[in-house]
Amino acid sequence: MLETTDSFDLECRSLVRRFGAFVAVDNVSFGVPQGDFFSILGPSGCGKTTILRMMAGFDQPTSGDILIKGNSVLDVPPNKRPVNMVFQQLALFPMMSVAENIAYGLVRKGLGKSEIADKVKSALDRIGLPTSGDKSIKQLSGGQQQRVAIARCLVLEPTALLLDEPLGALDLKLREHMKVELKKMQDQFATTFVYITHDQSEALVMSNHVAVMNEGRFEQIGTPQDLYYHPDTAFVAGFVGDSNRWHGTVERADSSGVKVVTADGVSLLATPAGDAPLSKGGEVDIFVRPESVVLSLEAERVSGMDNRISGELISILFNGANSRALIRDSKTGGELDVALPQTGEFSTLAQGAEVHLGWGLAQAKAFAVNGERP
Amino acid sequence: MTLGTSTRLGLFLLLAPILVWLIALLVLPHADMFLVSMREKVAPRTYEFSLANYAEFFTEPLYWRTFARTAIMSIAATAMTLLIAFPVSYYIAKMLRGRLKSFLFLLCLVPFWVSELVRTFGWMILLRESGVFSNVFQWVGLADAPVEMLYNDATIMVGLVYTSMLFMVVPLVTTLDSLDDAQVEAGYDLGGNAFTVLREIIVPHAMPGIVSGCIVVFMLTLGNYLTPVLLGGKDSLWFTAQIYTQFITRFNWELGAAFGFLLLALSSLIVWAGLKVTRQTLTETMG
Ligand SMILES: Nc1ncnc2c1ncn2[C@@H]1O[C@H](COP(=O)(O)OP(=O)(O)O)[C@@H](O)[C@H]1O
Ligand SMILES: [Mg+2]
């Protein structure tokens, strides 16, 4: 958790939002430092948009407080809050030109004509559309509309920009491109971004801090590296990045680690993780990253490792440096996803080949299964 | 690409009923009416080509003043209908969800299950000297003698607005329905207030509905006969009543026909001028 101080640009304290009996946002607290790229990452329906709408002022929390630069804004209407929102479907005004869209907020602020013209021109330059001011919104491509929607907010120099899955409507290729673009725009305008998404790669690539959200609660807040290498909960371990996953019962737990037996009878050694203590007989989930698994054609190479599995190569998912091998455990039939180093050693690997896998106990994280969560 | 013979035949068969309807009911009577309007009775059963009927409209003040009065009151009725229908439509389209929404929308339709004649008599029962309102006012003590609320312009106006409501609400609800809530929220988020969001975002979006609703209401009001005549009485001075008089009372079909065409031409002119002034085009509105 980030510590609570007054230096945050934007802060939520014990935020709760109920819709009838349903708790959409459940006691969420976080702070966003000045200039941060802060993401809220969670599956669809977990309450991300609800949080953002409360920060923008379109929705009121059932309880809790929202502070901007240290002052509570609960009584401030959306048009007076120094934050602006980029909507999921952009919500550009179709009856106005590109320049008029960008000028809209400046006109509402009552700025002079020439000042507005200057600001609009410089914004158009910065988003790489210097000659498109007179075009209608429909003449722009999806990515260009995206940039206009963001520029329209940033010309107002808000304390923070709130973005609701802004890349969701774009095709994959453009999405990859816009990730870089967004990060660049944040640097250029030097504004705090609060970004919500269900796509973990968007959150990991762009953010300084990420909050992982599930069913209305924050599971963990941290840097992308924190979340990836030190997940606090099974949900974070499973949701952020790819993992191989086993479910089993603790057979022995001591200071060196836990020994877990799965329903298939596989014995695995793992490191306890998360807050809940593990004890003999408890049910756990074990997570192992594909790149933590050593893949070898000879059994001796992995013989010294804590966990070992022999299996058969089902297929290779070639993707350059991110290539994967899909391997079927010969004992249980379970499938494993393993990173495939592009070192030449495996270039002749063919389907059906027998391979040996091994990983250390430190790379396997065991979480007590939900239900016992505080 | 050329259409095959069978396709062309199919197209013709499809269009045939519409063409028959258009020609038989619109083109033929109007063509005949036009010829009637262009002749003058010089002796019993002898007619001559003449523009005298049209000239009479412009030279006789009663006629063109009646038309001007009708047009101005129709414009006022259209504006009032728009002012009342807009908030109602916005409420139905944007504030309500689900069953309540369909229910209120249907409620706007209910008055049209009763014929216009019966509806107008309903108004008369309420508003006449011995009517419901008059009695209630006396009973409450607001008046000490029977009050006549029929036969004045305000009553005509109320009747016209009431009759026109649906034709404004339907296009408005349809266009407002298609307005994304996020547009309105974005309008506020970027610093707009209720008035600027209405002016800059909601009204421009609803413009096609406003224009088509206004055209329909204006044309219906201008061409209305029952409401102004029944609620306004003899002195209603509505142009359609003038046409009726020429055809039926005076048996002057020539002048009546000329008036009919003048009504058509002048109302089209007003609609055209209205579109020009508000910088709208029909193609934008319809498509
Ligand atoms: N106005 C509302 N009334 C009732 N339930 C709502 C309302 N808005 C959101 N919800 C519910 O709250 C939950 C979270 O929604 P949302 O914040 O939109 O999720 P996300 O943006 O993470 O996909 C959903 O289950 C949704 O059905
Ligand atoms: Mg959402």
GROMACS .gro file of C-alpha atoms and ligand atoms in nm, chain A residues 48-49 88 164-165 196, ligand 2:
model
    7
   48LYS     CA    1  -1.326   0.021  -1.211
   49THR     CA    2  -1.559   0.254  -1.402
   88GLN     CA    3  -1.454   0.459  -2.307
  164ASP     CA    4  -1.162   0.465  -1.893
  165GLU     CA    5  -1.025   0.181  -2.108
  196ILE     CA    6  -0.830   0.185  -1.594
  663MG      MG    7  -1.584  -0.016  -1.731
   0.00000   0.00000   0.00000
